[in-house]
Coordinates of C-alpha atoms in Angstrom, one line a residue:
M299 CA 59.7 11.3 -13.9
S300 CA 59.9 14.6 -15.5
Y301 CA 57.2 16.7 -16.3
R302 CA 57.7 16.6 -19.8
A303 CA 57.4 12.8 -19.9
G304 CA 54.4 13.2 -17.6
I305 CA 52.5 15.7 -20.0
Y306 CA 53.3 13.3 -23.0
K307 CA 52.0 10.3 -21.2
A308 CA 49.0 12.0 -19.7
I309 CA 47.7 13.4 -23.0
Y310 CA 48.3 9.8 -24.8
D311 CA 46.5 8.3 -21.6
L312 CA 43.6 10.8 -22.0
K313 CA 42.7 10.1 -25.5
D314 CA 41.6 13.4 -26.5
Y315 CA 42.2 13.0 -30.2
R316 CA 40.2 15.5 -31.8
L317 CA 40.3 18.5 -29.6
G318 CA 43.1 17.8 -27.2
S319 CA 43.4 17.8 -23.5
S320 CA 43.5 20.7 -21.1
P321 CA 46.1 21.7 -18.9
S322 CA 43.9 20.9 -15.9
A323 CA 43.0 17.3 -17.2
I324 CA 46.7 16.8 -17.6
Q325 CA 47.4 18.3 -14.3
K326 CA 44.9 15.8 -12.6
N327 CA 46.0 12.7 -14.5
I328 CA 49.9 13.5 -13.7
M329 CA 48.9 14.0 -9.9
T330 CA 46.6 10.7 -10.0
A331 CA 50.0 8.8 -11.0
N332 CA 52.3 10.3 -9.0
P333 CA 50.5 11.6 -5.8
N334 CA 53.9 12.3 -3.8
L335 CA 55.1 14.8 -6.9
S336 CA 55.4 18.0 -5.5
W337 CA 53.5 20.5 -8.0
N338 CA 55.3 23.7 -9.4
D339 CA 53.0 25.3 -12.5
A340 CA 55.8 27.4 -13.4
V341 CA 57.6 24.1 -14.5
F342 CA 54.4 22.8 -15.7
K343 CA 53.6 25.4 -18.2
A344 CA 57.4 25.7 -19.1
A345 CA 57.4 22.0 -20.1
L346 CA 54.1 22.6 -22.3
N347 CA 55.4 25.6 -24.1
K348 CA 58.7 23.6 -24.7
G349 CA 56.9 20.7 -26.2
V350 CA 54.9 23.5 -28.5
A351 CA 58.1 24.7 -29.4
D352 CA 60.0 21.7 -30.1
G353 CA 56.9 20.5 -32.6
D354 CA 55.9 17.7 -29.8
L355 CA 53.0 19.0 -29.0
V356 CA 50.1 21.2 -31.3
K357 CA 48.2 23.7 -29.2
N358 CA 44.7 24.6 -29.9
K359 CA 42.8 27.2 -28.3
N360 CA 43.9 26.1 -24.4
Y361 CA 44.1 22.7 -25.6
Y362 CA 47.1 20.4 -26.2
K363 CA 47.3 17.2 -28.2
L364 CA 50.5 15.1 -29.5
S365 CA 51.6 16.3 -32.8
P366 CA 51.4 13.8 -35.7
E367 CA 55.1 13.8 -36.2
Y368 CA 55.6 12.7 -32.5
K369 CA 53.1 10.1 -32.9
K370 CA 55.1 8.3 -35.8
K371 CA 58.4 8.6 -33.6
L372 CA 56.3 6.8 -30.7
V373 CA 55.4 3.9 -33.1
D374 CA 58.5 3.7 -34.7
K375 CA 60.0 3.3 -31.4
I376 CA 57.3 0.5 -30.0
K377 CA 57.5 -1.0 -33.4
P378 CA 59.8 -4.2 -33.0
K379 CA 62.7 -4.7 -35.4
K380 CA 63.0 -7.6 -37.8
P381 CA 66.3 -9.7 -37.2
S382 CA 68.4 -10.1 -40.5
K383 CA 68.5 -13.5 -41.8
K384 CA 71.7 -15.1 -43.0
K385 CA 71.4 -16.7 -46.0
W386 CA 74.2 -19.5 -46.5
G387 CA 74.8 -21.6 -49.6
P388 CA 73.7 -25.3 -48.8
G389 CA 77.3 -26.3 -49.6
K390 CA 78.9 -24.0 -47.2
R391 CA 76.3 -24.7 -44.0
R392 CA 76.9 -28.2 -44.3
A393 CA 80.7 -28.2 -44.6
S394 CA 80.9 -25.8 -41.8
A395 CA 78.7 -27.8 -39.7
G396 CA 80.6 -31.0 -40.3
L397 CA 78.0 -32.8 -42.0
P398 CA 78.5 -34.9 -45.5
D399 CA 77.2 -33.4 -48.6
A400 CA 73.6 -34.4 -50.0
S401 CA 75.1 -35.1 -53.4

């Protein structure tokens, strides 16, 4: 798991919607989820800054939360797509299935 994916998952799991999540809380959440991960602070901070620069994260003082645009993209990914229904005429479907006409 990349640091960036871990950060987004940690922020989502912590559910600090109003203020946001602190870097230390995000780090603790990632470390409990991945105990065998070797921690690198420089990569962690770079991933936080990259998320803010890309617009996926919003920084409020020293707290981070998911941006509304990223939340919308996340919901769109999760939402199931409806299968399109094919509309056939009554005569065509019966003829192709080999059934006699109803008339």
